[in-house]
Short mmCIF file of C-alpha atoms and ligand atoms in Angstrom, two decimals:
data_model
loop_
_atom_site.label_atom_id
_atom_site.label_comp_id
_atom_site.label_asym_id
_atom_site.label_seq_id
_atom_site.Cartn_x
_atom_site.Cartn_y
_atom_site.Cartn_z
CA UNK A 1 28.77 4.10 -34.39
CA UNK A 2 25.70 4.31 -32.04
CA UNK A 3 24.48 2.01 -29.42
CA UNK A 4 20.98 0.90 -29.13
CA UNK A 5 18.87 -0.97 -26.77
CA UNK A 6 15.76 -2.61 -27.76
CA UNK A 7 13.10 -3.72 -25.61
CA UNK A 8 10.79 -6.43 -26.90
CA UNK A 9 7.80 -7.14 -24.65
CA UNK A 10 5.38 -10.56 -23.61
CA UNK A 11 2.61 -9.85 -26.56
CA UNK A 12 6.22 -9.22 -28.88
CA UNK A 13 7.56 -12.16 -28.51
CA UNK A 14 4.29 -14.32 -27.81
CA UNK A 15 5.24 -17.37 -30.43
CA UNK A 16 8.35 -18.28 -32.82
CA UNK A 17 6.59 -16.54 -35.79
CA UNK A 18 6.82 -13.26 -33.58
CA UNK A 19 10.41 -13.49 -31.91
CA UNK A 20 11.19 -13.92 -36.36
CA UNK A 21 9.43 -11.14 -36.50
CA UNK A 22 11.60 -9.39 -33.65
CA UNK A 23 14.86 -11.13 -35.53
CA UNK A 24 14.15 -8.95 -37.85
CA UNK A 25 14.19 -5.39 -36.47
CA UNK A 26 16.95 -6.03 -34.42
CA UNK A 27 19.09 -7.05 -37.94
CA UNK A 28 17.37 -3.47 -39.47
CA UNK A 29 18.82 -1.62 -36.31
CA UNK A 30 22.37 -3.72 -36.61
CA UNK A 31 22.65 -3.24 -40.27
CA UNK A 32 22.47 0.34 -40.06
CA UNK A 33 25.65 0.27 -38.67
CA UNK A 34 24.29 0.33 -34.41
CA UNK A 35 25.21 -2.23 -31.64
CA UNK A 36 22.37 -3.71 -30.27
CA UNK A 37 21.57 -4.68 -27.16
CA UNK A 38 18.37 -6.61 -26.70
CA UNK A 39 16.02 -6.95 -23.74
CA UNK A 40 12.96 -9.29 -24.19
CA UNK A 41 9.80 -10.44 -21.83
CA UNK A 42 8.55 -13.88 -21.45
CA UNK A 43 6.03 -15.32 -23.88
CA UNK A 44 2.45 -13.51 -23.85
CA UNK A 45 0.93 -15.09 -20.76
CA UNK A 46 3.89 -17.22 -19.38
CA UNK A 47 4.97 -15.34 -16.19
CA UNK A 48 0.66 -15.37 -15.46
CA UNK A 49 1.34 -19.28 -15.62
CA UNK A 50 4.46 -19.21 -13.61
CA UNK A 51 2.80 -17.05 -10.88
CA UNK A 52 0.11 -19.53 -10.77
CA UNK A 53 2.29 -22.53 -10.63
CA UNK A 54 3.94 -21.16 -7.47
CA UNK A 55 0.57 -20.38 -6.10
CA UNK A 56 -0.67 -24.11 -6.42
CA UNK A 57 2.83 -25.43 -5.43
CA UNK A 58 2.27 -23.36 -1.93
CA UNK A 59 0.09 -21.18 0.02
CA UNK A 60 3.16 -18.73 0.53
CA UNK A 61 5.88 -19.70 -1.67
CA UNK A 62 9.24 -19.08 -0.45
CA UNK A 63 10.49 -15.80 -2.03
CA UNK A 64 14.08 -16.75 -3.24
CA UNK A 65 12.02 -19.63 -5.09
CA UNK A 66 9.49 -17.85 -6.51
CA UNK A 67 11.81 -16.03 -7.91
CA UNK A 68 14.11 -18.52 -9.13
CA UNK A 69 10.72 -19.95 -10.75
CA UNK A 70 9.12 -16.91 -12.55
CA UNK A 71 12.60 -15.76 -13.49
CA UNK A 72 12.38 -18.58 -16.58
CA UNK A 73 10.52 -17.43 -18.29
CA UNK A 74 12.64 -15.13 -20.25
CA UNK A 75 15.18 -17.50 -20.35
CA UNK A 76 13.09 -19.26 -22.61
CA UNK A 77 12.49 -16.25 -25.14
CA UNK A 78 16.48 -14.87 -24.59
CA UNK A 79 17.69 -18.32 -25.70
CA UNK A 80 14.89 -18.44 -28.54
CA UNK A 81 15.83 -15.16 -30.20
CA UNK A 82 19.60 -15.61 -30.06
CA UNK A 83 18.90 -19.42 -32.03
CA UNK A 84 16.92 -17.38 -34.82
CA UNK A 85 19.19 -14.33 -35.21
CA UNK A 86 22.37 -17.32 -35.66
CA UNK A 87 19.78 -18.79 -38.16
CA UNK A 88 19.39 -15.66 -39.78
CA UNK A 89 23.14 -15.55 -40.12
CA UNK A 90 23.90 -12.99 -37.31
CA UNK A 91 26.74 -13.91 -34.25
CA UNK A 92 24.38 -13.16 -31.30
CA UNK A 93 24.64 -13.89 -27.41
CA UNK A 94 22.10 -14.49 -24.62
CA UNK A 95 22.70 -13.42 -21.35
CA UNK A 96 20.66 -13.99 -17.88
CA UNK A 97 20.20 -11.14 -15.30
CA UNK A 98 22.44 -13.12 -13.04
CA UNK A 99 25.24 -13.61 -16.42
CA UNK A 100 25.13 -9.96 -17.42
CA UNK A 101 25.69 -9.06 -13.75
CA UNK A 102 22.49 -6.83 -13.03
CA UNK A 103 23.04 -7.06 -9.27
CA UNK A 104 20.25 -5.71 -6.91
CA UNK A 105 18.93 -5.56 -3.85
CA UNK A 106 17.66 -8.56 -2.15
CA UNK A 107 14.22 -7.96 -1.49
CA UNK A 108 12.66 -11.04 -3.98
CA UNK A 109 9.93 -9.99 -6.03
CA UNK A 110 10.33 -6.52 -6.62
CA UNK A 111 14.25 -6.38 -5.98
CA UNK A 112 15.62 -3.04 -7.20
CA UNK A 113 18.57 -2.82 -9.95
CA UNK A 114 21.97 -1.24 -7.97
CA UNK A 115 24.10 -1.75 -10.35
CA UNK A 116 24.53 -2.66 -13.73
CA UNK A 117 28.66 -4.81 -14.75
CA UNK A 118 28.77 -4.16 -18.52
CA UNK A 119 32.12 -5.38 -19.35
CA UNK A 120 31.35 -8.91 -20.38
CA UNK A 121 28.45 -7.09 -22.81
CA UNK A 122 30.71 -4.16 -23.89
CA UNK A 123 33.77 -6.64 -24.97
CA UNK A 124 30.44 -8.91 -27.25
CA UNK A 125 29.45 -5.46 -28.86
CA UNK A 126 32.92 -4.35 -29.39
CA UNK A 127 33.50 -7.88 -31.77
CA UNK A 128 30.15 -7.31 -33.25
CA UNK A 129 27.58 -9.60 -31.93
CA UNK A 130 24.26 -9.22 -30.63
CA UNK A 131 23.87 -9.14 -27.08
CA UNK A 132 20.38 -10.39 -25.62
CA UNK A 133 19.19 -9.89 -22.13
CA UNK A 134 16.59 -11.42 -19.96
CA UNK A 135 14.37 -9.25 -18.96
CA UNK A 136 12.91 -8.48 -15.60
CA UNK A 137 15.59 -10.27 -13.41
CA UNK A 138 19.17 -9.48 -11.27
CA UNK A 139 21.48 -11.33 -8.89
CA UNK A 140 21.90 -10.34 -5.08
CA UNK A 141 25.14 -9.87 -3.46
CA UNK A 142 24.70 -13.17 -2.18
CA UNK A 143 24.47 -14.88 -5.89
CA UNK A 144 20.65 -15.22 -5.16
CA UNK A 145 18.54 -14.86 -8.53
CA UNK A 146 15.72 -11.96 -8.02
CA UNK A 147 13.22 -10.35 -10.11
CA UNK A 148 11.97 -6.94 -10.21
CA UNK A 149 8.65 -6.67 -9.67
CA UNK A 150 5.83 -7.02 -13.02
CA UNK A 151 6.39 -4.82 -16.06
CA UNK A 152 10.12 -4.74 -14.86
CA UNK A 153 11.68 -5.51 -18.30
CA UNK A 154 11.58 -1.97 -19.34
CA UNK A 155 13.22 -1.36 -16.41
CA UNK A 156 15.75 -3.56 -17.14
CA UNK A 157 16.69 -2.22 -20.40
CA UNK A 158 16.62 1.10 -19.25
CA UNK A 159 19.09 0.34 -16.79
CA UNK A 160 21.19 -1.13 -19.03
CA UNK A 161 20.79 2.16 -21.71
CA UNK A 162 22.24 4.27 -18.95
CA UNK A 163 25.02 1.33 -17.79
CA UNK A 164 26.39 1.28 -21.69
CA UNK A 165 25.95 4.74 -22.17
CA UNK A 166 23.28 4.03 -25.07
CA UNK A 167 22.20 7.01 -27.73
CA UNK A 168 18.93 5.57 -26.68
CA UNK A 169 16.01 2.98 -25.63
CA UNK A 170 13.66 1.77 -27.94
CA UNK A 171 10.35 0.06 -25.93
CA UNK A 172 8.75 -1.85 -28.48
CA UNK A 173 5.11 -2.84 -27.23
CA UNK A 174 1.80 -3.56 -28.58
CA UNK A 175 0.88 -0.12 -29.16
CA UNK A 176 2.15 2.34 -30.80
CA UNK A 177 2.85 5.03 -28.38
CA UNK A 178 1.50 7.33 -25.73
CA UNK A 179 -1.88 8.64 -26.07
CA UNK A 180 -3.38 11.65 -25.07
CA UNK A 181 -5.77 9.06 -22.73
CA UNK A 182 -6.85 5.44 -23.13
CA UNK A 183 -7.87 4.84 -27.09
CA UNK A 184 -10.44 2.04 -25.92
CA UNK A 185 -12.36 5.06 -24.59
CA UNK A 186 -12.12 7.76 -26.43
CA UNK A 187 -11.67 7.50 -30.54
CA UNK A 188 -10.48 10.49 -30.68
CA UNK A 189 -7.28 10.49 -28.69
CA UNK A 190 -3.74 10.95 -30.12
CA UNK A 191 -0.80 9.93 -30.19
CA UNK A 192 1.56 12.79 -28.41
CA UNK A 193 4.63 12.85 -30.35
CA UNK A 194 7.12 13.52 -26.56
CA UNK A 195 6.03 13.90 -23.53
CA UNK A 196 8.80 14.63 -21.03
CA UNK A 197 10.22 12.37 -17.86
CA UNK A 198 7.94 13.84 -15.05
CA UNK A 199 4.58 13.73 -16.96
CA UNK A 200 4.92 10.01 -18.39
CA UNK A 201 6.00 9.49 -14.39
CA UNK A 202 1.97 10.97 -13.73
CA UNK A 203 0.70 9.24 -16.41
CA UNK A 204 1.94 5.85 -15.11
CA UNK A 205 1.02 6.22 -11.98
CA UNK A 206 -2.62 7.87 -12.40
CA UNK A 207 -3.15 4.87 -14.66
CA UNK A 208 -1.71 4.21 -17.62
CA UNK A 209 0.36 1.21 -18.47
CA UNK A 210 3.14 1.47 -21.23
CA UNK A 211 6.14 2.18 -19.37
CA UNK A 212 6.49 0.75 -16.19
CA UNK A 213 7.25 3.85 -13.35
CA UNK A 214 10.60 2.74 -12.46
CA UNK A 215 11.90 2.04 -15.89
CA UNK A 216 11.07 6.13 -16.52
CA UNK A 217 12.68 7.47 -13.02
CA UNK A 218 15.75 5.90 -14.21
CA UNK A 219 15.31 7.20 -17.43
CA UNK A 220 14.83 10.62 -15.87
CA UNK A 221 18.09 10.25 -13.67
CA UNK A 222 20.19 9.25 -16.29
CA UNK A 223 18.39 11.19 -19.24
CA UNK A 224 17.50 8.33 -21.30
CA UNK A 225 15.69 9.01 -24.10
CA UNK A 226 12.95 6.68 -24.84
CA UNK A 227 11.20 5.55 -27.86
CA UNK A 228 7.41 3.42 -27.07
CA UNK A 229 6.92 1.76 -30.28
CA UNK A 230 4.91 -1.00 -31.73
CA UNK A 231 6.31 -4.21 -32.87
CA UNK A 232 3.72 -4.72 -35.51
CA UNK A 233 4.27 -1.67 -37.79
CA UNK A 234 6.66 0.97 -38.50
CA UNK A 235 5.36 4.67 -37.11
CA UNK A 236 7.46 6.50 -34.85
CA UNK A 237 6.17 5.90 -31.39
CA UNK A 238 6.04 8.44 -28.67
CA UNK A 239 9.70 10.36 -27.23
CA UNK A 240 9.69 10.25 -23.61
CA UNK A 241 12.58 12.76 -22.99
CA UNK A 242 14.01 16.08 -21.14
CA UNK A 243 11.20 19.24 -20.65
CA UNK A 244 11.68 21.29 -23.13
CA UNK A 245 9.21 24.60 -23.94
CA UNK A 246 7.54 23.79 -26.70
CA UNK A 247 5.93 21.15 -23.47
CA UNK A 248 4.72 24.21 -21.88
CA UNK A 249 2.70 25.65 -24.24
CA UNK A 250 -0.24 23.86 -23.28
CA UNK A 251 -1.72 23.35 -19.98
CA UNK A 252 -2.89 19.42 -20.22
CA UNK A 253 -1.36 17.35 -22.04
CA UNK A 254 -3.16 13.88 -21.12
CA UNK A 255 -6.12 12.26 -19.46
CA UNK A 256 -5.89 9.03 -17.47
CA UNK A 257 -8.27 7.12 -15.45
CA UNK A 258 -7.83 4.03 -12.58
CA UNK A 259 -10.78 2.10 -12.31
CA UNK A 260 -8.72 -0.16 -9.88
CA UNK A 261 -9.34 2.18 -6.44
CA UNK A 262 -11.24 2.07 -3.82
CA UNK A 263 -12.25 4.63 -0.87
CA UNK A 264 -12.35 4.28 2.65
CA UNK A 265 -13.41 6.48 5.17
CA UNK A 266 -12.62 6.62 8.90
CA UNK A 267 -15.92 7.78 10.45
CA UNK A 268 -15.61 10.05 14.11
CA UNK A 269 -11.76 9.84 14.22
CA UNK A 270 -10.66 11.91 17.37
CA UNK A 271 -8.36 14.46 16.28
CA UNK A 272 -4.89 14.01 18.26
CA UNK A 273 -1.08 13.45 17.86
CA UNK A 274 -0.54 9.86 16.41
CA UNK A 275 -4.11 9.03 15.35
CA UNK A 276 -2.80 9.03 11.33
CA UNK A 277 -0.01 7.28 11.89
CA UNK A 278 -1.43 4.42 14.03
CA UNK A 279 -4.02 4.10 11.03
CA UNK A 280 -1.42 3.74 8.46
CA UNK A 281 1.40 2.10 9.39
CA UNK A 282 -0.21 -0.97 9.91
CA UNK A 283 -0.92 -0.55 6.12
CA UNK A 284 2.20 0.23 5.49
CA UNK A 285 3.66 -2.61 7.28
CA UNK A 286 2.13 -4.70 4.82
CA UNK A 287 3.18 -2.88 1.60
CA UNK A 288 -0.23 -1.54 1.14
CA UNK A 289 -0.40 1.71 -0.69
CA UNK A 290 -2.48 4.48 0.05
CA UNK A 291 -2.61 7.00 -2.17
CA UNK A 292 -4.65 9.92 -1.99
CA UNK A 293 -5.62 11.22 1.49
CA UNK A 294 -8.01 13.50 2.53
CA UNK A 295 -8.89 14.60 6.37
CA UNK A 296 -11.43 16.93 7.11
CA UNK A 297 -10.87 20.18 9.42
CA UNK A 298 -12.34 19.03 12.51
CA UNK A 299 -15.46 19.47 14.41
CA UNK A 300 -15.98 18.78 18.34
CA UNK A 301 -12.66 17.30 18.52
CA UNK A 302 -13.37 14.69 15.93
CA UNK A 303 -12.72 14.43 12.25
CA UNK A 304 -13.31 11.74 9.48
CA UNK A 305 -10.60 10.32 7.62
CA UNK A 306 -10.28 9.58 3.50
CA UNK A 307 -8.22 7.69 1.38
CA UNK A 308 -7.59 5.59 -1.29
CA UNK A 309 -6.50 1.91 -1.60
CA UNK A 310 -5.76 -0.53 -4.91
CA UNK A 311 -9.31 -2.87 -4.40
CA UNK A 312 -6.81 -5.57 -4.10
CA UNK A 313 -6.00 -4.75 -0.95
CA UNK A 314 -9.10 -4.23 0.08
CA UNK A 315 -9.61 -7.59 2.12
CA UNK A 316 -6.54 -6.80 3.90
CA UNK A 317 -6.97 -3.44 4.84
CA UNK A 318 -10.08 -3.80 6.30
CA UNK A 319 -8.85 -6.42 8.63
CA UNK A 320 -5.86 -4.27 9.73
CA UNK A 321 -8.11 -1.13 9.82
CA UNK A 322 -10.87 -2.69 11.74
CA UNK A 323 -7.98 -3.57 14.75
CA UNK A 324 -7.00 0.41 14.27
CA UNK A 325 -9.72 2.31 14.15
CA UNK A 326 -11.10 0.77 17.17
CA UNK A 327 -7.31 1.27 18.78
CA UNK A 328 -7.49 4.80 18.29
CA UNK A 329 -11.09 5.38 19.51
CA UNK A 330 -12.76 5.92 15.91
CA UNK A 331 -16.73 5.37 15.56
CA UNK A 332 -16.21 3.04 12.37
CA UNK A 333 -15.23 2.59 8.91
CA UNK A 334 -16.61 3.05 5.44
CA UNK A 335 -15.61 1.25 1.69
CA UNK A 336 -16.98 2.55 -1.29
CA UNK A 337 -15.21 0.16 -4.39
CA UNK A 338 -17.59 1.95 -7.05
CA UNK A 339 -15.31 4.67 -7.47
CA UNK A 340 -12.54 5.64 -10.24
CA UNK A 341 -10.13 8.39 -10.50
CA UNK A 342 -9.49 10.38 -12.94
CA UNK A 343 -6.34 12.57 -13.51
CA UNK A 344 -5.34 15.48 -16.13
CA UNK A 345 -1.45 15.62 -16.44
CA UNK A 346 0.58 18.57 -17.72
CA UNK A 347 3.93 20.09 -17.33
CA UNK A 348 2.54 23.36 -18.64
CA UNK A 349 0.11 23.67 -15.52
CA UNK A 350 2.88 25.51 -13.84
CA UNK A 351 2.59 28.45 -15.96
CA UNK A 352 -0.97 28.26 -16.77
CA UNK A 353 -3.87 29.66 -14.45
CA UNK A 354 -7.29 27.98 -13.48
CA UNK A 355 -7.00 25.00 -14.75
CA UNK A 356 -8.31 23.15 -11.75
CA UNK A 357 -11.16 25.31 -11.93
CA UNK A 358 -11.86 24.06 -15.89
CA UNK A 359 -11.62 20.89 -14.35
CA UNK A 360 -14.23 21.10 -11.82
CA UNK A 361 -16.75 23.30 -14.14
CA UNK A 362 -16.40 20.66 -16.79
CA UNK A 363 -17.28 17.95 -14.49
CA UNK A 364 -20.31 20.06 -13.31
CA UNK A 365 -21.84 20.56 -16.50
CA UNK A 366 -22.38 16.88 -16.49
CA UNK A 367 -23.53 16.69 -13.59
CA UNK A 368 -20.60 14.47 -11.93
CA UNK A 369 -20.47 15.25 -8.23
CA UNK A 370 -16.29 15.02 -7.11
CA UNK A 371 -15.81 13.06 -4.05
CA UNK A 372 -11.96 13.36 -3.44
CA UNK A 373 -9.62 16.01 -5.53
CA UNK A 374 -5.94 15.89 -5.23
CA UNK A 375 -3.37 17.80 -7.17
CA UNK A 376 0.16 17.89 -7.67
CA UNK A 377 2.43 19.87 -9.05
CA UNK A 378 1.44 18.78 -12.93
CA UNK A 379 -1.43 16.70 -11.85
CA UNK A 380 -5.06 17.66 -11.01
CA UNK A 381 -6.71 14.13 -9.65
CA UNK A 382 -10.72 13.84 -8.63
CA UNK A 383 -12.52 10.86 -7.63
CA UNK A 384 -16.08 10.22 -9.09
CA UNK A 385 -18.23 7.40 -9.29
CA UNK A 386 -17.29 4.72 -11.09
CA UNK A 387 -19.74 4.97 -14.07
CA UNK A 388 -19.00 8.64 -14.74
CA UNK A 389 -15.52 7.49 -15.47
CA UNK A 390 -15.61 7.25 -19.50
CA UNK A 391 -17.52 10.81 -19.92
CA UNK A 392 -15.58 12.59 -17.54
CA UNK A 393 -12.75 11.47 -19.62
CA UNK A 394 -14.12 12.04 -22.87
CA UNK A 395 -15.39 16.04 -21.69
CA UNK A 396 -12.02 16.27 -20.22
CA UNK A 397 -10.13 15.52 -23.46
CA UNK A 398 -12.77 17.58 -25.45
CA UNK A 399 -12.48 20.66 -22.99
CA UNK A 400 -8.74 20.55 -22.81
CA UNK A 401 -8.18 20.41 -26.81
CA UNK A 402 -5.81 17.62 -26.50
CA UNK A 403 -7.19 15.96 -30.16
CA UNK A 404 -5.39 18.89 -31.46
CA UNK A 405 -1.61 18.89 -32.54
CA UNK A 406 0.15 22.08 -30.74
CA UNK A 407 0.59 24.03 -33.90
CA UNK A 408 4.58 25.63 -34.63
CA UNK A 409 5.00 28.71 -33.24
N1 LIG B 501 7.52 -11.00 -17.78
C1 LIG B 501 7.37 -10.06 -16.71
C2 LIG B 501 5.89 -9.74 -16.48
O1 LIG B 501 5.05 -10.27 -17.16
C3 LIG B 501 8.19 -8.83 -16.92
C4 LIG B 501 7.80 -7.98 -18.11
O2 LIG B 501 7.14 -8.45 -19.02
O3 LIG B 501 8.17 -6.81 -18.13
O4 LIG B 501 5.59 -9.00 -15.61
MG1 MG B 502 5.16 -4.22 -20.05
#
């Protein structure tokens, strides 16, 4: 008999009629002979509201209440579900984060999951019940409820796949898989049928936002395989799952875009031991991430410094920067917000040549000037202007072939 668990997220279970609707494909997956585990999100909108609450009770709500606050609202849909599957004539259990144990670390608001105590769950599967799991939420050592940053339900349930030893994880979201890019841009992209660990760990990051990161670097530990699948209809989602070579046979495989960046440059730095570090730690000190980072060979003992920030952080970071740059003797600073990046992602970049170079000439031939390039390893990254962003990725996809299914060898 195989074990199963389900993910259900916020737009999922967003009213009764929907968590029926949920009911549902949880008794398909049980009936075909399976134990189910279920994780579920709060209601469409709810942990917004609960955010916002905090935010009016207090300038800087305490963290151990915050948490204890935006925490409830999965209790809400757990206890919901398990009422309709008992309606529906199904034994069925709901269990909090701090019930199950999912203990974790004790940093409050984006606590991470160490450990996973499965034997209450294991002995409810073993006599046949459903077993239902708030989402998004642990317990410290010290019995204090945390959560797990947003998006974190998928990580819960993947973290509980790899606890219970599950055949698999089935994310069931409001679309129906992983695209080649974003489908609000670009009619013509598809849905890729797998995509392995390390380029869904790209895609996340450069931009795209079905799986949350964490939930797929435990998958990759543990070797999870995950379905992303709607709720509302029956296809067969996207496989995120081990490399395989059939994944190499073509160079891209995606295109992504993050409108939510901005630049800043360092102007006149003087180029020493220390001067990059005492410009970025005090970012870091805050939790502020920088992501790509560019510094120019330097001229007259002086360089200028460039790198990206989420605009969020924007406010912030120039406060902290405008302290540091004049600390470290640097002629000013500049923002730019009107930027985006956008990213091609492919495992099969390892074994193909010049595809940087496509990249760049493809871009040129519409005339977008690049103002930052970065690359990994599977990832080519450039910064343009901001209202480039939907060509460059609809030449990209074009230029790349990905509207194309990789025919059988
Ligand atoms: N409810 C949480 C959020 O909105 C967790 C999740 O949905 O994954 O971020
Ligand atoms: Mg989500």
């Amino acid at each position: 008999m195989g074990l199963v668990v389900q993910k259900y997220g916020g737009t999922s279970v967003a009213d009764v009629e929907k968590i029926r609707n949920v009911a549902r494909k949880v008794i398909r997956a049980k009936e075909k002979g399976n134990s189910v585990v279920v994780v579920v999100s709060a209601m469409a909108g709810e942990t917004d509201r609960l955010i916002r609450l905090a935010g009016s009770a207090a300038e800087k709500p305490v963290w151990r209440e915050y948490d204890v606050l935006v925490s409830t609202g999965e209790q809400v849909t757990v206890s919901l579900l398990a009422m309709i599957l008992a309606d529906m004539g199904h034994s069925a259990k709901s269990y909090l984060g701090s019930q199950v144990k999912i203990i974790t670390d004790g940093d409050h608001g984006k606590a991470r999951i160490l450990k996973v105590e499965k034997n209450g769950i294991s002995r409810d599967l073993k006599s046949g019940k459903i077993v239902i799991v708030a989402g998004f939420q642990g317990v410290d050592g010290k019995e204090n409820i945390t959560t797990l940053g947003r998006g974190g339900s998928d990580t819960s349930a993947v973290a509980l796949a790899a606890a219970l030893g599950a055949d698999y994880c089935e994310i069931y979201t409001d679309v129906d898989g992983v695209y080649t890019t974003d489908p609000n841009v670009y009619d013509r992209a598809r849905k890729m049928t797998r995509v392995s660990y390390d380029e869904m760990l790209e895609l996340a990051s450069a931009g795209a936002k079905v799986l949350h990161p964490r939930s797929v670097e435990l998958a990759k530990k543990y070797e999870v395989p995950v379905y992303v699948k709607s709720s509302f209809n029956d296809e067969s989602g996207t496989l995120v799952t081990k490399e395989d070579k059939e994944m190499e046979r073509e160079a891209v495989s995606g295109v992504t875009y993050d409108k939510n960046q901005a630049k800043v440059t360092v102007v006149h730095v003087p180029d020493m031991p220390g001067v990059a570090a005492r410009l970025f730690t005090p970012l870091s000190d805050q939790n502020i991430i920088v992501d790509m980072i560019i510094q120019n060979s330097s001229i007259d003992g002086y360089t200028d410094l460039t790198f990206t920030v989420s605009k969020k952080d924007v406010g912030e970071a120039r406060k902290l920067l405008e302290k540091a740059a004049k600390d470290v003797g640097a002629q000013g600073l500049l923002f730019d917000e009107n930027i985006s990046k956008v990213s091609i992602i492919g495992v099969g970049m390892r074994s193909h040549a010049g595809v940087a170079s496509k990249m760049f000439s493809v871009l040129a031939r519409e005339y977008i000037n690049i103002l930052m390039i970065s690359t990994s390893e599977i990832k080519i990254s450039c910064v343009i202007e901001a209202k480039y962003t939907e060509l460059a990725v609809r030449v990209l996809h074009d230029a790349f072939g990905l509207d194309k299914e990789i025919g059988k060898i």
